[in-house]
Backbone as CSV, one residue per row, in Angstrom:
resi,resn,N_x,N_y,N_z,CA_x,CA_y,CA_z,C_x,C_y,C_z
1,UNK,-24.901,-49.356,1.340,-24.968,-50.882,0.568,-24.225,-51.670,1.713
2,UNK,-25.054,-52.814,1.821,-24.155,-53.688,2.824,-23.437,-54.880,2.185
3,UNK,-23.152,-54.730,0.884,-22.239,-55.743,0.427,-20.976,-54.881,-0.065
4,UNK,-19.720,-56.010,0.045,-18.664,-55.260,-0.156,-18.391,-55.023,-1.584
5,UNK,-18.839,-53.695,-2.049,-18.627,-53.467,-3.399,-18.088,-52.104,-3.610
6,UNK,-17.566,-51.969,-4.759,-16.738,-50.715,-5.252,-17.768,-49.892,-5.622
7,UNK,-17.805,-48.536,-5.439,-18.701,-47.532,-5.865,-18.483,-47.365,-7.376
8,UNK,-19.407,-47.108,-8.322,-19.137,-46.738,-9.579,-19.371,-45.359,-9.895
9,UNK,-18.585,-44.856,-10.844,-18.815,-43.476,-11.232,-19.817,-43.262,-12.182
10,UNK,-20.318,-44.224,-12.937,-21.326,-44.032,-14.167,-22.752,-43.758,-13.168
11,UNK,-23.420,-42.932,-13.986,-24.788,-42.499,-13.488,-25.882,-43.185,-14.524
12,UNK,-26.668,-43.724,-13.784,-27.848,-44.593,-14.487,-29.274,-44.187,-14.359
13,UNK,-29.838,-43.685,-15.481,-30.817,-43.138,-15.408,-32.014,-44.149,-15.370
14,UNK,-33.232,-43.789,-14.349,-33.989,-44.538,-13.969,-34.782,-45.257,-15.037
15,UNK,-35.143,-46.506,-15.123,-36.074,-46.991,-16.296,-37.263,-47.734,-15.675
16,UNK,-38.095,-47.296,-16.580,-39.603,-48.286,-16.192,-40.326,-47.345,-15.015
17,UNK,-41.176,-47.775,-14.364,-41.985,-47.337,-13.261,-41.318,-46.611,-12.259
18,UNK,-41.319,-45.430,-11.570,-40.419,-45.038,-10.494,-40.303,-46.094,-9.212
19,UNK,-41.323,-46.889,-9.122,-41.283,-47.928,-7.853,-40.120,-48.647,-8.023
20,UNK,-39.668,-48.944,-9.457,-38.666,-49.863,-9.661,-37.213,-49.270,-9.833
21,UNK,-37.112,-48.010,-9.793,-36.140,-47.329,-10.378,-34.657,-47.484,-9.456
22,UNK,-35.032,-47.496,-8.202,-33.869,-47.753,-7.233,-33.365,-49.439,-7.529
23,UNK,-34.188,-50.293,-8.006,-33.556,-51.648,-8.377,-32.572,-51.520,-9.537
24,UNK,-32.974,-50.473,-10.471,-32.152,-50.478,-11.840,-30.828,-49.790,-11.424
25,UNK,-30.906,-48.881,-10.390,-29.623,-48.283,-9.721,-28.688,-49.326,-9.162
26,UNK,-29.341,-50.012,-8.101,-28.812,-50.986,-7.384,-28.093,-52.146,-8.269
27,UNK,-29.025,-52.464,-9.395,-28.490,-53.531,-10.305,-26.960,-53.089,-10.982
28,UNK,-27.122,-51.894,-11.595,-25.924,-51.137,-12.316,-24.843,-51.311,-11.179
29,UNK,-25.152,-50.623,-9.867,-24.109,-50.588,-8.999,-23.488,-51.770,-8.713
30,UNK,-23.975,-53.096,-8.610,-23.533,-54.312,-8.281,-22.629,-54.845,-9.576
31,UNK,-23.322,-54.812,-10.739,-22.768,-55.189,-11.923,-21.385,-54.464,-12.280
32,UNK,-21.291,-53.488,-11.907,-19.861,-52.701,-12.111,-18.906,-52.779,-10.925
33,UNK,-19.210,-53.657,-10.086,-18.264,-53.960,-8.827,-16.956,-54.710,-9.235
34,UNK,-15.940,-54.221,-8.712,-14.940,-55.115,-8.872,-13.951,-55.522,-7.399
35,UNK,-15.042,-55.715,-6.549,-14.796,-56.138,-5.122,-13.846,-57.496,-5.018
36,UNK,-13.981,-58.372,-6.242,-13.726,-59.756,-6.134,-12.425,-59.785,-6.748
37,UNK,-11.170,-60.214,-6.184,-10.228,-60.326,-6.922,-9.332,-61.585,-6.324
38,UNK,-8.472,-62.201,-7.225,-7.947,-63.361,-6.874,-6.580,-63.045,-5.946
39,UNK,-6.455,-64.046,-4.848,-5.574,-63.814,-3.951,-4.534,-63.486,-4.486
40,UNK,-3.553,-62.333,-4.128,-2.328,-62.047,-4.518,-1.029,-62.952,-4.046
41,UNK,-0.198,-63.231,-4.959,0.804,-64.015,-4.344,1.622,-63.021,-3.443
42,UNK,2.059,-63.424,-2.297,2.970,-62.482,-1.401,4.031,-61.782,-1.982
43,UNK,4.557,-62.445,-3.037,5.746,-62.097,-3.657,5.369,-61.067,-4.714
44,UNK,4.059,-61.086,-5.086,3.621,-60.078,-5.947,2.727,-58.966,-5.489
45,UNK,2.565,-58.811,-4.268,1.759,-57.741,-3.712,2.064,-56.373,-4.073
46,UNK,1.204,-55.589,-4.603,1.831,-54.322,-5.029,1.076,-53.213,-4.324
47,UNK,1.488,-51.894,-4.426,0.613,-50.828,-3.794,0.788,-51.065,-2.240
48,UNK,-0.174,-50.311,-1.602,-0.024,-50.242,-0.134,-1.536,-50.475,0.587
49,UNK,-1.447,-51.240,1.549,-2.735,-51.516,2.154,-2.842,-50.391,3.477
50,UNK,-3.931,-50.354,3.894,-4.110,-49.260,5.153,-3.172,-49.563,6.070
51,UNK,-2.276,-48.542,6.607,-1.564,-48.610,7.863,-2.318,-48.781,9.040
52,UNK,-1.557,-49.243,9.953,-2.158,-49.517,11.318,-1.071,-48.524,12.330
53,UNK,-1.482,-48.244,13.503,-0.643,-47.515,14.220,-0.274,-48.532,15.432
54,UNK,0.390,-49.493,14.847,1.095,-50.552,15.991,-0.314,-51.289,16.344
55,UNK,0.093,-51.803,17.640,-0.935,-52.719,18.098,-2.171,-52.197,18.425
56,UNK,-2.232,-50.818,18.843,-3.415,-50.402,19.336,-4.535,-50.465,18.256
57,UNK,-4.025,-50.218,17.161,-5.226,-49.999,15.988,-5.680,-51.387,15.386
58,UNK,-4.560,-52.309,15.621,-4.673,-53.672,15.170,-5.770,-54.252,16.149
59,UNK,-5.790,-53.965,17.403,-6.608,-54.312,18.590,-8.039,-53.867,18.402
60,UNK,-7.967,-52.618,17.765,-9.408,-52.158,17.494,-10.221,-52.986,16.274
61,UNK,-9.237,-53.322,15.279,-9.630,-54.280,14.102,-10.194,-55.582,14.542
62,UNK,-9.332,-56.309,15.591,-9.708,-57.622,15.981,-9.797,-57.324,17.456
63,UNK,-10.966,-57.114,18.051,-11.289,-57.131,19.441,-10.892,-58.358,20.162
64,UNK,-10.208,-58.178,21.290,-9.607,-59.158,22.304,-10.695,-60.426,22.364
65,UNK,-11.683,-60.247,22.837,-12.674,-61.254,23.087,-12.968,-61.910,22.000
66,UNK,-12.946,-61.449,20.848,-13.573,-62.293,19.663,-12.728,-63.118,18.887
67,UNK,-11.290,-62.906,19.301,-10.243,-63.775,18.760,-9.879,-65.124,19.416
68,UNK,-11.080,-65.625,20.241,-10.960,-66.681,20.811,-11.254,-67.924,20.203
69,UNK,-10.738,-68.641,19.548,-11.092,-69.747,18.634,-11.069,-71.153,19.609
70,UNK,-12.200,-71.457,20.304,-12.287,-72.367,21.114,-13.193,-73.508,20.585
71,UNK,-13.146,-74.828,21.361,-14.221,-75.791,21.118,-13.882,-76.334,19.566
72,UNK,-12.677,-76.587,19.039,-12.539,-77.009,17.977,-13.217,-78.193,17.452
73,UNK,-13.496,-78.337,16.204,-14.317,-79.273,15.841,-13.704,-81.088,15.856
74,UNK,-12.636,-81.180,16.003,-12.042,-82.523,15.807,-11.225,-83.004,16.842
75,UNK,-11.525,-82.406,17.938,-10.584,-82.839,19.264,-11.402,-83.686,20.356
76,UNK,-12.779,-83.733,20.199,-13.390,-84.370,21.101,-14.611,-84.985,20.747
77,UNK,-15.161,-85.936,21.606,-16.525,-86.355,21.379,-16.737,-86.751,20.090
78,UNK,-16.249,-87.688,19.657,-16.396,-88.118,18.171,-17.552,-89.016,18.035
79,UNK,-18.127,-88.994,16.723,-19.184,-89.779,16.341,-19.000,-90.997,15.718
80,UNK,-19.403,-92.007,15.961,-18.888,-93.464,15.209,-20.139,-93.733,14.230
81,UNK,-20.909,-92.852,13.685,-21.996,-93.033,12.807,-21.675,-92.986,11.434
82,UNK,-20.706,-92.022,11.211,-20.199,-91.803,9.845,-18.823,-91.903,9.553
83,UNK,-18.448,-91.889,8.318,-16.912,-92.185,7.838,-16.484,-90.703,8.031
84,UNK,-15.514,-90.052,7.767,-14.892,-88.744,7.741,-15.547,-88.307,6.467
85,UNK,-16.020,-87.091,6.703,-16.933,-86.251,5.799,-15.888,-85.579,4.713
86,UNK,-16.572,-85.163,3.538,-15.930,-84.725,2.554,-16.714,-83.288,2.163
87,UNK,-16.301,-82.608,1.168,-16.909,-81.373,0.772,-18.103,-81.645,0.175
88,UNK,-18.232,-82.742,-0.788,-19.238,-83.375,-1.230,-20.483,-83.773,-0.316
89,UNK,-20.260,-83.999,0.934,-21.264,-84.285,1.922,-21.749,-83.056,2.392
90,UNK,-21.156,-82.036,2.549,-21.347,-80.784,3.147,-22.036,-79.626,2.386
91,UNK,-23.083,-78.892,2.613,-23.535,-77.916,2.015,-22.875,-76.634,2.778
92,UNK,-22.231,-75.751,2.430,-21.583,-74.724,2.950,-22.380,-73.463,2.655
93,UNK,-22.668,-72.636,3.697,-23.549,-71.475,3.620,-22.716,-70.242,4.222
94,UNK,-22.661,-68.908,3.736,-21.960,-67.959,4.209,-23.100,-66.821,4.429
95,UNK,-23.227,-66.698,5.821,-24.383,-65.939,6.404,-23.661,-64.624,6.855
96,UNK,-24.743,-63.570,7.193,-24.345,-62.304,8.066,-23.954,-62.766,9.595
97,UNK,-23.235,-61.983,10.114,-22.821,-62.256,11.389,-23.952,-62.259,12.497
98,UNK,-23.910,-62.960,13.561,-24.972,-62.688,14.784,-25.338,-61.375,15.068
99,UNK,-26.668,-61.005,15.135,-27.049,-59.731,15.708,-27.434,-58.959,14.293
100,UNK,-27.155,-59.488,13.055,-27.600,-58.638,11.906,-29.325,-58.884,11.977
101,UNK,-29.537,-57.491,11.714,-31.286,-57.464,11.844,-31.837,-58.226,10.535
102,UNK,-33.191,-58.357,10.825,-33.918,-58.917,9.744,-33.856,-58.321,8.564
103,UNK,-34.082,-56.885,8.668,-34.307,-55.974,7.566,-32.875,-56.100,6.648
104,UNK,-31.958,-55.957,7.313,-30.438,-55.999,6.686,-30.054,-57.463,6.133
105,UNK,-30.766,-58.386,6.743,-30.509,-59.909,6.258,-31.254,-59.833,4.563
106,UNK,-32.673,-59.235,4.675,-33.353,-59.208,3.618,-32.638,-58.436,2.448
107,UNK,-32.002,-57.201,2.895,-31.381,-56.393,1.978,-30.323,-56.914,1.279
108,UNK,-29.437,-57.764,2.005,-28.277,-58.632,1.572,-28.835,-59.805,0.595
109,UNK,-29.853,-60.585,0.809,-30.307,-61.635,0.125,-30.985,-60.869,-1.095
110,UNK,-31.647,-59.735,-1.125,-32.180,-59.256,-2.299,-30.891,-58.696,-3.198
111,UNK,-29.998,-58.185,-2.726,-28.772,-57.610,-3.394,-27.956,-58.849,-3.914
112,UNK,-28.166,-60.248,-3.551,-27.332,-60.900,-3.992,-28.333,-62.055,-5.148
113,UNK,-29.415,-61.560,-5.028,-30.374,-62.151,-5.888,-30.168,-61.413,-7.204
114,UNK,-30.136,-59.919,-6.901,-30.171,-59.064,-8.387,-28.790,-59.333,-9.052
115,UNK,-27.628,-59.359,-8.362,-26.223,-59.813,-8.695,-26.357,-60.963,-9.618
116,UNK,-26.866,-62.011,-8.928,-27.013,-63.387,-9.753,-27.721,-63.235,-11.065
117,UNK,-28.951,-62.551,-10.857,-29.762,-62.361,-12.328,-28.935,-61.401,-13.201
118,UNK,-28.311,-60.487,-12.755,-27.421,-59.401,-13.783,-26.228,-60.234,-14.348
119,UNK,-25.792,-61.068,-13.571,-24.652,-61.912,-14.041,-25.032,-62.985,-15.143
120,UNK,-26.044,-63.467,-14.737,-26.841,-64.457,-15.812,-27.187,-63.828,-16.944
121,UNK,-27.756,-62.679,-16.816,-28.403,-62.090,-18.213,-27.407,-61.662,-19.074
122,UNK,-26.093,-61.105,-18.356,-24.863,-60.800,-19.299,-23.966,-61.909,-19.479
123,UNK,-23.984,-63.110,-19.240,-23.333,-64.087,-19.413,-22.085,-64.113,-18.752
124,UNK,-21.947,-63.504,-17.620,-20.752,-63.372,-16.704,-20.557,-64.653,-15.689
125,UNK,-19.210,-64.587,-15.254,-19.347,-65.742,-14.130,-19.331,-65.102,-12.829
126,UNK,-20.234,-65.739,-12.023,-20.358,-65.257,-10.712,-19.100,-65.656,-9.724
127,UNK,-18.980,-64.389,-8.652,-17.751,-64.568,-7.922,-18.115,-65.903,-6.935
128,UNK,-17.267,-66.663,-6.569,-17.565,-67.764,-5.940,-18.119,-67.449,-4.481
129,UNK,-17.699,-66.191,-3.842,-18.418,-65.977,-2.656,-18.545,-64.450,-2.559
130,UNK,-19.572,-64.023,-1.836,-19.747,-62.683,-1.763,-19.901,-62.204,-0.141
131,UNK,-19.031,-61.263,0.265,-18.963,-61.008,1.679,-19.762,-59.816,1.884
132,UNK,-20.280,-59.540,3.192,-20.971,-58.242,3.439,-19.930,-57.070,3.946
133,UNK,-20.440,-55.964,3.712,-19.555,-54.848,4.372,-19.930,-55.012,5.735
134,UNK,-18.830,-54.629,6.436,-19.013,-54.678,7.874,-17.874,-55.738,8.632
135,UNK,-17.297,-56.320,7.624,-15.974,-57.059,8.131,-16.081,-58.546,8.798
136,UNK,-17.463,-59.113,8.985,-17.519,-60.406,9.577,-18.699,-60.942,8.966
137,UNK,-18.528,-62.269,9.162,-19.616,-63.541,8.556,-19.722,-64.690,9.364
138,UNK,-20.454,-65.560,9.079,-20.727,-66.824,9.699,-20.674,-67.845,8.781
139,UNK,-19.642,-68.658,8.791,-19.748,-69.961,7.563,-20.467,-71.223,8.416
140,UNK,-21.565,-71.634,7.955,-22.441,-72.671,8.499,-22.067,-74.097,7.416
141,UNK,-22.127,-74.950,8.216,-21.886,-76.403,7.441,-23.336,-77.104,7.591
142,UNK,-23.795,-77.768,6.561,-25.116,-78.488,6.813,-24.976,-79.834,6.248
143,UNK,-25.546,-80.812,6.907,-25.419,-82.255,6.528,-26.814,-82.960,6.675
144,UNK,-26.828,-83.903,5.682,-28.324,-84.513,5.561,-27.798,-86.062,5.697
145,UNK,-28.454,-86.482,6.774,-28.196,-87.850,7.128,-29.277,-88.602,6.425
146,UNK,-29.196,-90.044,5.868,-30.200,-90.670,5.279,-31.472,-90.667,5.869
147,UNK,-32.581,-90.111,5.045,-33.931,-90.208,5.749,-34.228,-89.154,6.556
148,UNK,-33.364,-88.080,6.626,-33.575,-87.144,7.556,-33.584,-85.842,6.795
149,UNK,-33.900,-84.658,7.476,-33.858,-83.412,6.681,-32.153,-82.961,6.830
150,UNK,-32.212,-81.715,6.100,-30.787,-81.281,6.223,-30.412,-80.702,7.495
151,UNK,-29.252,-80.639,8.104,-29.258,-80.236,9.531,-27.952,-79.467,9.744
152,UNK,-28.149,-78.209,10.444,-26.785,-77.560,10.548,-25.933,-78.076,11.568
153,UNK,-24.724,-78.447,11.213,-23.867,-79.266,12.232,-22.738,-78.396,12.741
154,UNK,-22.502,-77.184,12.124,-21.499,-76.432,12.484,-21.355,-75.082,12.008
155,UNK,-20.465,-74.165,12.893,-20.607,-72.814,12.550,-19.323,-72.001,12.889
156,UNK,-18.679,-71.177,12.123,-17.627,-70.770,12.141,-17.583,-69.359,12.101
157,UNK,-17.272,-68.412,12.912,-17.229,-66.906,12.899,-15.796,-66.526,12.335
158,UNK,-15.752,-65.638,11.312,-14.564,-65.193,10.650,-14.778,-63.674,10.108
159,UNK,-13.780,-62.999,10.179,-13.499,-61.730,9.585,-13.247,-61.861,8.232
160,UNK,-14.028,-60.791,7.386,-14.022,-60.891,5.845,-13.256,-59.840,5.199
161,UNK,-12.781,-58.776,6.070,-12.056,-57.417,5.635,-10.392,-57.722,5.575
162,UNK,-9.884,-57.107,4.997,-8.495,-57.191,4.869,-8.035,-56.324,6.033
163,UNK,-7.608,-56.890,6.951,-7.146,-56.032,8.310,-5.646,-55.690,8.191
164,UNK,-5.439,-54.525,8.604,-4.006,-54.002,8.557,-3.096,-54.830,9.388
165,UNK,-1.797,-54.564,8.827,-0.700,-55.611,9.709,-0.137,-54.388,10.721
166,UNK,0.955,-54.980,11.457,1.943,-54.076,12.348,3.045,-54.620,12.503
167,UNK,3.933,-54.089,13.308,5.318,-54.480,13.159,5.463,-56.032,13.700
168,UNK,4.681,-56.214,14.733,4.756,-57.621,15.487,4.207,-58.658,14.217
169,UNK,3.381,-58.277,13.413,2.989,-59.337,12.712,4.045,-59.581,11.630
170,UNK,4.444,-58.400,11.028,5.543,-58.364,9.911,6.818,-59.148,10.334
171,UNK,7.211,-59.032,11.554,8.374,-59.645,12.258,7.991,-61.123,12.242
172,UNK,6.859,-61.561,12.818,6.435,-62.881,12.572,6.471,-63.448,11.323
173,UNK,5.973,-62.913,10.360,6.100,-63.243,8.967,7.526,-63.713,8.527
174,UNK,8.407,-62.684,8.950,9.923,-62.775,8.620,10.563,-64.123,9.065
175,UNK,10.237,-64.201,10.570,10.730,-65.301,11.233,10.173,-66.592,10.823
176,UNK,8.973,-66.716,10.619,8.447,-68.054,10.580,8.404,-68.476,9.021
177,UNK,8.273,-67.620,8.175,8.290,-67.837,6.625,9.360,-67.347,6.009
178,UNK,10.292,-66.660,6.442,11.410,-66.339,5.766,11.128,-65.483,4.402
179,UNK,10.126,-64.755,4.646,9.563,-63.657,3.878,9.851,-62.133,4.343
180,UNK,10.220,-61.528,3.678,10.520,-59.959,4.119,9.558,-58.887,3.353
181,UNK,8.238,-58.996,3.830,7.268,-57.844,3.415,7.735,-56.505,3.645
182,UNK,7.221,-55.510,2.696,7.484,-54.329,2.943,6.662,-53.567,4.397
183,UNK,6.909,-52.886,4.802,5.981,-52.804,6.121,4.614,-52.198,5.580
184,UNK,3.570,-52.818,6.247,2.369,-52.442,5.779,1.596,-53.231,4.896
185,UNK,2.424,-54.214,4.155,2.091,-54.678,2.669,1.020,-56.010,3.308
186,UNK,1.594,-56.748,4.085,0.656,-58.080,4.426,-0.549,-57.636,4.897
187,UNK,-1.612,-58.555,4.356,-2.816,-58.213,4.992,-3.695,-59.766,5.867
188,UNK,-4.352,-59.311,6.797,-4.548,-60.468,7.872,-6.304,-60.241,8.164
189,UNK,-6.636,-61.472,8.164,-8.142,-61.815,8.412,-7.896,-62.850,9.487
190,UNK,-9.274,-62.950,10.163,-9.072,-63.874,11.294,-10.282,-64.703,11.631
191,UNK,-10.075,-65.824,12.147,-10.966,-66.813,12.772,-11.432,-66.415,14.133
192,UNK,-12.690,-66.140,14.186,-13.246,-65.609,15.401,-13.573,-66.652,16.522
193,UNK,-14.236,-67.793,15.844,-14.623,-69.075,16.570,-14.956,-70.050,15.769
194,UNK,-14.663,-71.431,16.286,-15.225,-72.640,15.508,-15.941,-73.750,16.533
195,UNK,-17.360,-73.855,15.791,-18.043,-74.814,16.695,-18.520,-75.895,15.818
196,UNK,-18.423,-77.217,16.119,-18.991,-78.206,15.422,-19.872,-79.063,16.573
197,UNK,-21.208,-79.421,16.436,-22.059,-80.167,17.248,-21.403,-81.279,17.574
198,UNK,-21.272,-81.771,18.983,-20.571,-82.916,19.569,-20.631,-84.049,18.688
199,UNK,-21.876,-84.400,17.988,-22.198,-85.679,17.694,-21.346,-85.716,16.234
200,UNK,-20.887,-84.710,15.808,-20.376,-84.540,14.571,-18.659,-84.249,14.495
201,UNK,-18.136,-84.408,15.646,-16.948,-84.062,15.820,-15.863,-85.329,15.663
202,UNK,-14.609,-85.064,15.261,-13.853,-86.067,14.735,-14.388,-86.652,13.393
203,UNK,-15.047,-85.838,12.653,-15.351,-86.434,11.197,-14.604,-85.627,10.136
204,UNK,-13.792,-84.540,10.564,-12.991,-83.742,9.673,-13.735,-82.584,9.313
205,UNK,-14.701,-82.326,10.098,-15.576,-80.942,9.732,-14.703,-79.825,9.870
206,UNK,-13.883,-79.784,10.804,-13.134,-78.570,11.293,-11.976,-78.441,9.966
207,UNK,-11.525,-79.360,9.836,-10.222,-79.191,8.596,-10.967,-78.743,7.386
208,UNK,-11.986,-79.517,7.000,-12.681,-78.985,5.713,-13.193,-77.496,5.901
209,UNK,-13.627,-76.994,7.198,-14.033,-75.502,7.408,-12.839,-74.943,7.359
210,UNK,-11.668,-75.000,7.867,-10.475,-74.384,7.459,-9.944,-74.076,6.082
211,UNK,-10.420,-75.200,5.111,-9.976,-75.006,3.711,-10.988,-73.879,3.106
212,UNK,-12.113,-74.251,3.536,-13.146,-73.129,3.107,-12.777,-71.711,3.454
213,UNK,-12.520,-71.651,4.673,-12.153,-70.095,5.048,-11.110,-69.498,4.642
214,UNK,-9.974,-70.536,4.297,-8.885,-70.062,3.497,-9.041,-69.368,2.153
215,UNK,-9.972,-70.462,1.508,-10.452,-70.018,0.214,-11.359,-68.590,0.155
216,UNK,-12.253,-68.294,1.200,-12.879,-67.340,1.501,-12.069,-66.110,1.473
217,UNK,-11.000,-66.190,2.520,-9.934,-65.136,2.507,-9.281,-64.767,1.522
218,UNK,-8.998,-66.092,0.635,-8.184,-65.668,-0.692,-8.761,-64.836,-1.697
219,UNK,-10.291,-65.279,-1.715,-11.041,-64.195,-2.525,-11.116,-62.692,-2.043
220,UNK,-10.968,-62.556,-1.021,-10.920,-61.272,-0.554,-9.619,-60.557,-0.470
221,UNK,-8.570,-61.356,-1.059,-7.270,-60.932,-1.081,-6.474,-60.521,0.144
222,UNK,-6.890,-61.753,1.071,-6.000,-61.717,2.257,-4.759,-62.553,2.321
223,UNK,-3.589,-62.257,2.709,-2.408,-63.084,2.741,-2.320,-63.983,4.058
224,UNK,-2.652,-63.785,5.095,-2.738,-64.542,6.012,-3.792,-64.687,7.078
225,UNK,-4.406,-65.824,7.647,-5.338,-66.136,8.538,-4.746,-66.126,10.258
226,UNK,-5.375,-65.708,11.018,-5.021,-65.466,12.423,-5.793,-65.992,13.121
227,UNK,-5.549,-66.352,14.652,-6.568,-66.845,15.690,-5.572,-67.037,16.749
228,UNK,-6.761,-67.209,17.934,-6.120,-67.440,19.390,-6.714,-68.793,19.658
229,UNK,-6.033,-69.956,19.845,-6.327,-71.244,20.091,-6.511,-71.388,21.651
230,UNK,-7.824,-71.461,22.153,-7.971,-71.406,23.617,-8.338,-72.917,24.017
231,UNK,-7.557,-73.814,24.391,-7.736,-75.070,24.844,-7.573,-75.523,26.377
232,UNK,-7.461,-74.137,27.137,-7.326,-74.529,28.459,-5.948,-74.812,28.933
233,UNK,-5.140,-74.846,28.173,-3.726,-75.269,28.512,-3.446,-76.880,28.179
234,UNK,-4.406,-77.481,27.770,-4.193,-79.039,27.393,-3.167,-79.246,25.995
235,UNK,-3.391,-78.007,25.337,-2.348,-78.316,24.192,-3.018,-78.885,22.954
236,UNK,-4.050,-79.663,22.973,-4.655,-80.466,22.078,-5.370,-79.782,20.882
237,UNK,-5.700,-78.544,21.252,-6.504,-77.627,20.130,-5.211,-77.210,19.309
238,UNK,-4.125,-76.527,20.137,-3.177,-75.972,19.461,-2.336,-77.104,18.541
239,UNK,-2.078,-78.139,18.915,-1.742,-79.351,17.888,-2.625,-79.710,16.728
240,UNK,-3.936,-79.584,17.045,-4.817,-79.710,15.743,-4.673,-78.633,14.865
241,UNK,-4.381,-77.415,15.215,-4.359,-76.300,14.443,-2.913,-76.360,13.745
242,UNK,-1.923,-76.896,14.512,-0.768,-77.080,13.844,-0.775,-78.180,12.685
243,UNK,-1.413,-79.121,12.971,-1.609,-80.507,11.937,-2.435,-79.850,10.757
244,UNK,-2.884,-78.720,10.713,-3.779,-77.896,9.584,-3.008,-76.771,9.251
245,UNK,-1.699,-76.644,9.513,-0.902,-75.726,8.767,-0.799,-74.472,9.662
246,UNK,-1.248,-74.379,10.723,-0.981,-72.993,11.473,0.186,-73.141,12.328
247,UNK,0.922,-72.024,12.608,1.973,-72.234,13.202,1.948,-71.071,14.656
248,UNK,2.660,-71.458,15.888,2.358,-70.623,16.964,3.293,-69.200,16.575
249,UNK,2.714,-68.107,17.142,3.156,-66.758,16.870,3.148,-65.994,18.046
250,UNK,4.118,-66.323,19.068,4.225,-65.674,20.283,4.310,-64.331,20.393
251,UNK,5.115,-63.741,18.992,5.007,-62.136,19.236,3.630,-61.341,18.747
252,UNK,2.658,-62.297,18.593,1.398,-61.474,18.193,0.496,-61.727,19.407
253,UNK,0.876,-62.422,20.707,0.128,-62.591,21.673,-0.788,-61.191,22.234
254,UNK,0.090,-60.338,22.329,-0.671,-59.055,22.727,-1.368,-58.289,21.645
255,UNK,-0.876,-58.427,20.520,-1.577,-57.772,19.455,-2.901,-58.381,19.244
256,UNK,-3.025,-59.695,19.365,-4.396,-60.303,19.078,-5.247,-60.384,20.412
257,UNK,-4.948,-59.638,21.514,-5.673,-59.587,22.529,-5.659,-60.763,23.515
258,UNK,-4.421,-61.367,23.440,-3.969,-62.552,24.614,-2.555,-62.538,25.090
259,UNK,-2.346,-61.467,25.746,-1.007,-61.092,26.364,-1.006,-62.240,27.472
260,UNK,0.377,-62.712,27.346,0.737,-63.844,28.274,0.129,-65.090,28.066
261,UNK,-0.661,-65.330,26.968,-1.412,-66.409,26.851,-2.752,-66.541,27.595
262,UNK,-3.067,-65.366,27.863,-4.486,-65.228,28.785,-5.611,-65.909,28.228
263,UNK,-5.636,-65.732,26.991,-7.046,-66.446,26.316,-6.558,-67.569,25.335
264,UNK,-5.361,-67.866,25.449,-4.980,-68.954,24.489,-3.739,-68.635,23.648
265,UNK,-3.436,-69.433,22.631,-2.226,-69.328,22.022,-2.377,-68.634,20.469
266,UNK,-1.563,-67.518,20.237,-1.856,-66.829,19.001,-1.238,-67.522,17.979
267,UNK,-1.711,-67.851,16.533,-1.374,-68.801,15.833,-1.727,-68.001,14.089
268,UNK,-1.069,-68.469,13.408,-1.042,-67.816,12.034,-0.805,-68.882,10.859
269,UNK,-1.422,-68.665,9.744,-1.265,-69.582,8.586,-1.417,-68.687,7.100
270,UNK,-0.467,-68.981,6.213,-0.604,-68.375,4.930,-2.111,-68.888,4.167
271,UNK,-2.614,-67.969,3.652,-3.917,-68.007,3.010,-3.421,-69.014,1.581
272,UNK,-4.374,-70.083,1.488,-4.064,-70.747,0.254,-5.240,-71.268,-0.475
273,UNK,-5.606,-71.570,-1.784,-6.625,-72.177,-2.196,-6.195,-72.858,-3.417
274,UNK,-6.793,-74.169,-3.619,-6.156,-75.188,-4.767,-7.044,-74.820,-6.060
275,UNK,-6.181,-74.781,-7.060,-6.989,-74.545,-8.326,-8.347,-75.477,-8.508
276,UNK,-9.325,-74.845,-8.900,-10.758,-75.694,-8.935,-11.317,-75.833,-7.695
277,UNK,-10.812,-75.143,-6.455,-11.254,-75.558,-5.336,-13.045,-75.479,-5.350
278,UNK,-13.626,-74.372,-5.894,-14.817,-73.959,-5.734,-15.539,-74.808,-6.784
279,UNK,-14.915,-75.519,-7.711,-15.906,-76.556,-8.532,-16.237,-77.828,-7.538
280,UNK,-15.579,-78.173,-6.577,-15.785,-79.232,-5.872,-16.305,-78.929,-4.372
281,UNK,-16.138,-77.625,-4.129,-16.767,-77.226,-2.774,-17.477,-75.532,-2.925
282,UNK,-18.789,-75.698,-3.088,-19.595,-74.631,-3.457,-20.202,-74.006,-2.224
283,UNK,-19.829,-72.663,-2.242,-20.301,-71.845,-0.801,-21.615,-71.139,-1.331
284,UNK,-22.865,-71.474,-0.632,-23.939,-70.466,-0.902,-23.886,-69.354,0.037
285,UNK,-24.250,-68.221,-0.436,-24.097,-66.999,0.040,-25.396,-66.196,-0.056
286,UNK,-25.977,-65.895,1.309,-27.082,-65.276,1.430,-28.454,-65.896,0.593
């Protein structure tokens, strides 16, 4: 399976023609999934997450070159055609990462349709987002100008799996947020890159995207979002992230693959989502 789903122990006998038996099994497999859960409060985290062997293993989870968040949406080349955008102006779509084969994309789409159908038939509530197995996804922003077709105006690469923590991250959390998590308890996900088309910058798209990414990470039970802000030393991109809740995390420079700031400034932000967020901001998946 390509979806982030927990395996079921229930065995389902095929029903109907053999050609459709695999759909029945897949439907049962998806409907019994408990992969979607509310974001845990940091003070209520229970159990143990996957441990890491300090920085080495963490760098395997977050490759150095993939954590360079450059070209922020809101720092250069503003458009004067529109007022600042809101979530009601944008259609958000969660897609498989670049390089996903056409066949795997079709499998994801089929699985999502089956899940929607099964949920509707059983009168259940759909999860607000569904992330693929593999740990990465692309969030796309679409906008429709008056009299024109829907246009993709931005894309944002993110990780979707709960990554392991390490000593440097735990120390950063203690120092910045005055929280003392048990070793290995905090979970991390990353923003890989952010890109907004030049004519749509300075319209608030980047800030809106950060809210959506935080909400997605919340659904995935992640505690903190991390990134490396690469603004070639100008400081503007770092300041922009700070205005959106991120803090500099110098102890994480090497862990996130940017020793001595070679690829930018390491930053961190707690995951948060407002009550009712997905009512005003719907994210289409697959």
